[in-house]
Tab-separated table of C-alpha atoms in Angstrom:
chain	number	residue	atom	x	y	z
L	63	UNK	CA	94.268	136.608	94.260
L	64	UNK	CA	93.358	132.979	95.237
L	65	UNK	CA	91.606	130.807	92.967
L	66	UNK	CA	88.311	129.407	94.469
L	67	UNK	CA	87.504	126.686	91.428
L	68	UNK	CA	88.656	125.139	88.250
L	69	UNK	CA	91.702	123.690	87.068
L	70	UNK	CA	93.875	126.797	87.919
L	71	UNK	CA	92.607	126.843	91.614
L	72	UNK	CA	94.246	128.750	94.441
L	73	UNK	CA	97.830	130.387	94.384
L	74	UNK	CA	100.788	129.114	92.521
L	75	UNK	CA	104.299	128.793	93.671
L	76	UNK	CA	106.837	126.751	92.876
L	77	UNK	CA	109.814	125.078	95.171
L	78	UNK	CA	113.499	123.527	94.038
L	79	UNK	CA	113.730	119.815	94.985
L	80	UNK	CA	117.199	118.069	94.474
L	81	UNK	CA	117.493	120.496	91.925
L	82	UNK	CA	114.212	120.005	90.106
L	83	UNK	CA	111.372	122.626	89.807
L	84	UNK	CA	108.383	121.346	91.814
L	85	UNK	CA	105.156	123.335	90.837
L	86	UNK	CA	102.515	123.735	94.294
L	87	UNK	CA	99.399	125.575	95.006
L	88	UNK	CA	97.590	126.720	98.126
L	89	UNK	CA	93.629	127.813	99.020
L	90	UNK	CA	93.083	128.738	102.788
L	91	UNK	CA	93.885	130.409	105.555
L	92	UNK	CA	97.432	129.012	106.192
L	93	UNK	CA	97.394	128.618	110.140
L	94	UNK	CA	94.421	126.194	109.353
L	95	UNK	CA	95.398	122.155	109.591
L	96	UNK	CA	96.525	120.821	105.947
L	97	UNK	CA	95.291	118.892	103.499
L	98	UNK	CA	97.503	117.855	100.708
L	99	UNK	CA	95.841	116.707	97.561
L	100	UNK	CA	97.871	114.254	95.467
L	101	UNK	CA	96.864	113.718	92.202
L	102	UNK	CA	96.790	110.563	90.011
L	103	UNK	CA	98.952	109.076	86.948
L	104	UNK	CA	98.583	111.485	83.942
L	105	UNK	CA	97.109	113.681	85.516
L	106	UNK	CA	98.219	117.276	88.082
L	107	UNK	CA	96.988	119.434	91.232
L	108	UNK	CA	94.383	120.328	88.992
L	109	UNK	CA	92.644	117.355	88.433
L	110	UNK	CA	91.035	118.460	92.511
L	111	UNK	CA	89.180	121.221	90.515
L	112	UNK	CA	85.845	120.856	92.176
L	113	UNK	CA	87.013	119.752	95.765
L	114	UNK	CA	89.620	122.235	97.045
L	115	UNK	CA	87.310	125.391	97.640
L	116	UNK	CA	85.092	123.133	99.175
L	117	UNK	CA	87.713	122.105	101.705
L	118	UNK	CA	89.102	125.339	102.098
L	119	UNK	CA	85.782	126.426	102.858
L	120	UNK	CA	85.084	124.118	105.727
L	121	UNK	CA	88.482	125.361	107.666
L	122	UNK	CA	91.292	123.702	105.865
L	123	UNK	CA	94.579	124.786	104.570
L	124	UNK	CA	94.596	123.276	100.915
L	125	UNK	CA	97.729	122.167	99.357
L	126	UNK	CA	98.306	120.453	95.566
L	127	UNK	CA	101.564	119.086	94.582
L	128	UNK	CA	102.505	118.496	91.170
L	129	UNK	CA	104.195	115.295	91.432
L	130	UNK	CA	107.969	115.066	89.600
L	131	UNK	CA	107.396	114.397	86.138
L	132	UNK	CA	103.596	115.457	86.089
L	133	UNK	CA	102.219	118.746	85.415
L	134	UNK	CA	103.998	121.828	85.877
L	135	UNK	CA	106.608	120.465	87.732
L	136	UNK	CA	109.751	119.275	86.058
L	137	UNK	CA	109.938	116.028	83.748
L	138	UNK	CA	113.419	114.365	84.384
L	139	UNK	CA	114.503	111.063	83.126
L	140	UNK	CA	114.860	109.618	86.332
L	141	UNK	CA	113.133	105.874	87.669
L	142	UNK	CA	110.368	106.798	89.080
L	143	UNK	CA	108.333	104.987	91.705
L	144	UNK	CA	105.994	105.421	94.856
L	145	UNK	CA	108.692	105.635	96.992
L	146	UNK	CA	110.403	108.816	94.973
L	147	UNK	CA	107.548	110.567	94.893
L	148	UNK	CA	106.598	109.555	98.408
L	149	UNK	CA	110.329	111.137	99.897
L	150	UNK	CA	108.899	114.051	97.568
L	151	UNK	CA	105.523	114.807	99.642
L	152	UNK	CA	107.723	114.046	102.707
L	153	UNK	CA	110.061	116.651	101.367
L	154	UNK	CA	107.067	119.143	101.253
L	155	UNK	CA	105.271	118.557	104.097
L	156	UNK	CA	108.900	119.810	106.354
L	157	UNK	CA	110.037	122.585	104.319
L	158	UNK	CA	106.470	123.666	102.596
L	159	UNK	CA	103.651	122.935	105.414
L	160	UNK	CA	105.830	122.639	108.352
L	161	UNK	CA	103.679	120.085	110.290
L	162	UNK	CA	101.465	117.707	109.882
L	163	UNK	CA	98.327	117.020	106.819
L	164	UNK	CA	96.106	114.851	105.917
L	165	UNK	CA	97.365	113.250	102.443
L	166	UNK	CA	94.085	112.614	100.056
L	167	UNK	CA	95.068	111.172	96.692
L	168	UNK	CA	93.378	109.573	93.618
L	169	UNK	CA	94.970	106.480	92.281
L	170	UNK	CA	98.577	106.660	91.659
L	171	UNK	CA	98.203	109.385	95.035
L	172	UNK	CA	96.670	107.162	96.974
L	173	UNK	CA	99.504	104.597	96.262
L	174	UNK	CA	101.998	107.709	96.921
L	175	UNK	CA	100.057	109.033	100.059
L	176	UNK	CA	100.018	105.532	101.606
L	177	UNK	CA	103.500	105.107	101.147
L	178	UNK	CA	104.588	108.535	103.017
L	179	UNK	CA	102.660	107.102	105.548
L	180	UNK	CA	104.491	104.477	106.003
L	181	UNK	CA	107.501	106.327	105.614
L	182	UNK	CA	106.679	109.435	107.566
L	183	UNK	CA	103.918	108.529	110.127
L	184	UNK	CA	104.578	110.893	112.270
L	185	UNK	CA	104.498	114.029	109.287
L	186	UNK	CA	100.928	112.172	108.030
L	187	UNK	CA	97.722	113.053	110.251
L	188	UNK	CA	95.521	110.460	107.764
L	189	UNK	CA	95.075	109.358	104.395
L	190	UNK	CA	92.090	109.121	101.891
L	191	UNK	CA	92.880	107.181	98.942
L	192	UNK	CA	90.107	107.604	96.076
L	193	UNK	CA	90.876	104.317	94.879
L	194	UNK	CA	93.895	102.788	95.727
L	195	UNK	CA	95.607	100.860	92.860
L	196	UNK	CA	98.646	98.648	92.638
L	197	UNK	CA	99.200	95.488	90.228
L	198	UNK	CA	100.688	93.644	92.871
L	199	UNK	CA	96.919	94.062	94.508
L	200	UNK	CA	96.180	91.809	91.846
L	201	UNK	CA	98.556	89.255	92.021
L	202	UNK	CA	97.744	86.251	94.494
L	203	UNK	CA	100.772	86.448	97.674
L	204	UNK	CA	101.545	82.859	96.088
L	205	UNK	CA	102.349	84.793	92.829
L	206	UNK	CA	104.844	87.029	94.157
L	207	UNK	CA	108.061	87.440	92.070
L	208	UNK	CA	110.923	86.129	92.793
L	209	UNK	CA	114.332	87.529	92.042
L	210	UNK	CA	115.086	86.016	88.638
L	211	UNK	CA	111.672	86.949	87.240
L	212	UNK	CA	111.959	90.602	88.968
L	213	UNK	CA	115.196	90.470	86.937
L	214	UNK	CA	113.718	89.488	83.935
L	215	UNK	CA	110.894	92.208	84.149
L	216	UNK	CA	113.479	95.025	84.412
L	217	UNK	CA	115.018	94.437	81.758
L	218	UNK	CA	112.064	94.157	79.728
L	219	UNK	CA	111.015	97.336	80.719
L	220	UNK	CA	114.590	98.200	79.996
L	221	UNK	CA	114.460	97.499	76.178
L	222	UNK	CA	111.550	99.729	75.724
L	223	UNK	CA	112.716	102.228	72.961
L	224	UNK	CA	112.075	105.924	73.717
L	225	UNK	CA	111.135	106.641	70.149
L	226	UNK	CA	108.127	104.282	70.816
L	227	UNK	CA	107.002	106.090	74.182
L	228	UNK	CA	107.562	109.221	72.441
L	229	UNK	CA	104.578	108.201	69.402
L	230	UNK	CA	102.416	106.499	71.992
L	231	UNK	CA	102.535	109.936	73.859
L	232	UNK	CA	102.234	111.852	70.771
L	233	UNK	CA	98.954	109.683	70.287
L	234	UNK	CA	97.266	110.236	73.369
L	235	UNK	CA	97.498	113.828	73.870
L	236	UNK	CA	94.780	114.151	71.019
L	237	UNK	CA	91.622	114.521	71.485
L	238	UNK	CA	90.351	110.935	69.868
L	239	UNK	CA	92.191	108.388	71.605
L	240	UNK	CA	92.157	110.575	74.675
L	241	UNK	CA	88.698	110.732	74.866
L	242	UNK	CA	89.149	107.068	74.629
L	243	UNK	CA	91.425	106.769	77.628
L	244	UNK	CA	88.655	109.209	79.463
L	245	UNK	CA	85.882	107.251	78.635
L	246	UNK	CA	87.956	104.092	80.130
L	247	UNK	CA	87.920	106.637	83.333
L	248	UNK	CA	84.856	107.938	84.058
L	249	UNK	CA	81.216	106.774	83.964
L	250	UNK	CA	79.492	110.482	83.450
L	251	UNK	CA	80.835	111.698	80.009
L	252	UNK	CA	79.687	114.979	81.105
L	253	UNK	CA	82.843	115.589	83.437
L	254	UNK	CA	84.859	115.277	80.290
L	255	UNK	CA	85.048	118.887	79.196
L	256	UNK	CA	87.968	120.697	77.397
L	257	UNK	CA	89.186	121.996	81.286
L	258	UNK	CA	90.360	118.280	81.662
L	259	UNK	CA	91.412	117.641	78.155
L	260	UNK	CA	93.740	120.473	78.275
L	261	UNK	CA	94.964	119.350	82.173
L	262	UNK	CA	96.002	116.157	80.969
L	263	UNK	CA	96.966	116.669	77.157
L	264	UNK	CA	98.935	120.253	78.017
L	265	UNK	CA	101.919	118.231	80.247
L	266	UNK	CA	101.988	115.483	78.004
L	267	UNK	CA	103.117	117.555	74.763
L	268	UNK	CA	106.163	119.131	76.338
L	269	UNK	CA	109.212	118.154	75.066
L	270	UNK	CA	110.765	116.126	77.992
L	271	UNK	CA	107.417	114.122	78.647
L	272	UNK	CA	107.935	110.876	77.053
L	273	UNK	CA	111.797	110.283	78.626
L	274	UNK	CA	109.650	111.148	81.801
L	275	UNK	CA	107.404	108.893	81.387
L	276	UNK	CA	109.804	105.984	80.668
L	277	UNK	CA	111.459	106.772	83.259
L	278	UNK	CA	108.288	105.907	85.350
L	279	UNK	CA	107.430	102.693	83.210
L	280	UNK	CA	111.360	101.437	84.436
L	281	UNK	CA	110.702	102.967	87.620
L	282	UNK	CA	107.400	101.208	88.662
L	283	UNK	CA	108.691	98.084	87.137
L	284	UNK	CA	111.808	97.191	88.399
L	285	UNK	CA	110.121	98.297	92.394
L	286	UNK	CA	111.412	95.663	95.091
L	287	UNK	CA	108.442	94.036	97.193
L	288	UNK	CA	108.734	96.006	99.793
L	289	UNK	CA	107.439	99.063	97.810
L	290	UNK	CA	104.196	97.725	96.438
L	291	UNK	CA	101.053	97.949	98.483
L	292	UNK	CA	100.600	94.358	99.492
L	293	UNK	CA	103.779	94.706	101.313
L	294	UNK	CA	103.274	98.235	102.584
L	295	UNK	CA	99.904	98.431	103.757
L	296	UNK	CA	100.394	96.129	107.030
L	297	UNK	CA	102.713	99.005	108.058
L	298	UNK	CA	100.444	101.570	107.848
L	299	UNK	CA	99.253	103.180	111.479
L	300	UNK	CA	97.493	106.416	110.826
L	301	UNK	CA	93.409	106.426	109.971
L	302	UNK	CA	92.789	105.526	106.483
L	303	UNK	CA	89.880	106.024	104.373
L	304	UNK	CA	89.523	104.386	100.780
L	305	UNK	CA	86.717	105.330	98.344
L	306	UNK	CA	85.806	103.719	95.362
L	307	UNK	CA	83.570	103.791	92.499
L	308	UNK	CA	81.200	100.440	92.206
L	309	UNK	CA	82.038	101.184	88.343
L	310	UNK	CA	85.571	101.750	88.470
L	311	UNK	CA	86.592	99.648	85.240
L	312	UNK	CA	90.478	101.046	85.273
L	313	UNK	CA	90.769	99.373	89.204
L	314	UNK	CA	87.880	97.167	89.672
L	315	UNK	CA	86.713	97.252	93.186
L	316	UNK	CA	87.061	93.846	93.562
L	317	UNK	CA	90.961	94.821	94.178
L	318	UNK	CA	89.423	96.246	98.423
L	319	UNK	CA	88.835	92.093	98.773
L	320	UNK	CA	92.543	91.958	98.488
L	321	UNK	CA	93.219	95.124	100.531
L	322	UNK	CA	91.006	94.932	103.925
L	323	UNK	CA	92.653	91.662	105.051
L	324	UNK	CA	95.764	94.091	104.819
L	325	UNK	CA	94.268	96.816	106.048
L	326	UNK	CA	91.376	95.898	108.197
L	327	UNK	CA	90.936	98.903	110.377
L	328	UNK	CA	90.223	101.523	107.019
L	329	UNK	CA	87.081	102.689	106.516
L	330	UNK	CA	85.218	102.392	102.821
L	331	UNK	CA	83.135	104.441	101.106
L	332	UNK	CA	81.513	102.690	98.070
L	333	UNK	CA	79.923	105.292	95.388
L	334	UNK	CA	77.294	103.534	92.856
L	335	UNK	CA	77.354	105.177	89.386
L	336	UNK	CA	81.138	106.350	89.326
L	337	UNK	CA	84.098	105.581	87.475
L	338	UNK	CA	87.895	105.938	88.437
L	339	UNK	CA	87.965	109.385	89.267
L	340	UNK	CA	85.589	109.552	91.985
L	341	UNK	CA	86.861	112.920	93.075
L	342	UNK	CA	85.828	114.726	89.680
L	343	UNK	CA	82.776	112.755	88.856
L	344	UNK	CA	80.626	113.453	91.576
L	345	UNK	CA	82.389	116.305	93.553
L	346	UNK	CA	79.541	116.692	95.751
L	347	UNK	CA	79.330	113.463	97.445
L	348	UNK	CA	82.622	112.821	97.577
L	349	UNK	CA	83.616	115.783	99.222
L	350	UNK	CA	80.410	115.555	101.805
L	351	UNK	CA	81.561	111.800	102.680
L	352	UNK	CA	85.170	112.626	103.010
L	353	UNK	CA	84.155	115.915	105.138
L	354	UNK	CA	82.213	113.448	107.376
L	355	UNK	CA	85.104	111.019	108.423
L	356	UNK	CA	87.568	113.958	108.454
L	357	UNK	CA	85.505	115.106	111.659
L	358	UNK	CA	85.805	112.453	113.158
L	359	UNK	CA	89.446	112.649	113.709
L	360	UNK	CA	91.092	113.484	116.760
């Protein structure tokens, strides 16, 4: 039986890439085009609780991917960038959906979808990113790093002790400071109920999480140019849609000044009232506005 809402939506399964367990669901009549929901950092395919019946319902085939290290899927202590989990979706899309999708992700998965796409155009029909962040977004193009200081970074992020990550984990799985990092998230405290506690605190106490999740911090930090945004967004040739909350405090929207002269052909949807999680927040609106430039593709 399929799932129509909530965090455990639609029906589970679960694939073997390069010999890691990758957790996936599906809602939808599967001869229907795809959509491929990509969550964000912290968080898994169940963070698109209140969007994927409605998508199903209005004649898609919906997909969520549990991105390596997040989740259900498996936590290895691998680096761990965009462009990993971007060969990951890529991955999917040929031996899961067989054909093309429209990727939709929320933060970290809109970094990830726009990536595939630029990696995979012809796998990617278009991509919504709900917002899009990178910290190279924020960086002026004069303030790119150079080699040495790209050096210098790495290791930094080399020397950071795993017994550290481990209590900083151990910390934010409960429930004070992680209604903390919530409130940071979202504008409507009402959204916050123990359904997303438990989806982001549940991965985040198993026992490989916090080698996982150094693995990321090296990963993410020792990326060349040519995987962050600024450099990957000029490549991008499929319709794009970005969304963002006006009250987005984790990736101000001031960061879409730095992004349309990048990408000036994307549409934008700004949503008053909402936080970083657009998606969750207000469900409704977000999934009518996305619905609307979805029919306009081809």
């Amino acid at each position: 039986m399929e799932r129509q809402d909530g965090p455990d939506w639609g029906q589970f399964h679960v694939y073997r890439w390069r010999g890691h367990r990758l957790h996936w669901r599906r809602l939808g009549d599967p001869t229907a085009p795809a959509l491929l929901l990509i969550h964000g950092f912290g968080a898994s395919s169940g963070h698109w609780r209140r969007n994927a019946a409605a998508f199903a319902a209005a004649g898609w085939c919906v997909y969520g991917l549990d991105l390596l290290g997040f989740g259900a899927s498996d936590q290895p202590a691998l680096r761990q960038d965009n462009r990993l989990w971007a060969l990951q979706v890529q991955d999917f899309l040929s031996q899961v959906v067989r054909g093309q999708a429209v990727l939709m992700g929320n933060s970290l998965g809109g970094l990830v979808a726009i990536t595939a796409a630029v990696l995979a155009p012809e796998q990617v029909r278009a991509v919504v990113a709900a917002p899009l962040p990178d910290p190279a977004l924020i960086r002026a193009p004069a303030q790119r790093l150079g080699p040495w200081r790209r050096r210098c970074r790495r290791l930094g992020a080399g020397l950071l002790p795993l017994p550290l990550v481990r209590l900083l984990l151990h910390l934010g799985a409960r429930w004070p400071l992680l209604d903390l990092c919530l409130a940071a998230a979202y504008c409507d405290r009402r959204a916050c109920d123990p359904a997303l506690r438990r989806l982001i605190a549940t991965p985040a106490r198993r026992g490989a999480a916090a080698a996982a999740l150094r693995g990321m911090t090296l990963g993410m930090a020792s990326r060349p140019w040519c995987a962050t945004a600024p450099a990957l967004l000029p490549r991008v040739s499929v319709p794009c849609l970005l969304i963002w909350g006006l009250d987005d405090r984790l990736v101000p929207v001031a960061v879409l000044s730095r992004i349309r002269p990048l990408l000036p052909a994307a549409a934008v949807v700004l949503l008053p009232g909402v936080g970083h999680c657009v998606h969750d927040e207000r469900p409704d609106c977000f999934n009518q506005r996305v619905m609307a430039w979805l029919s306009q593709l081809a």
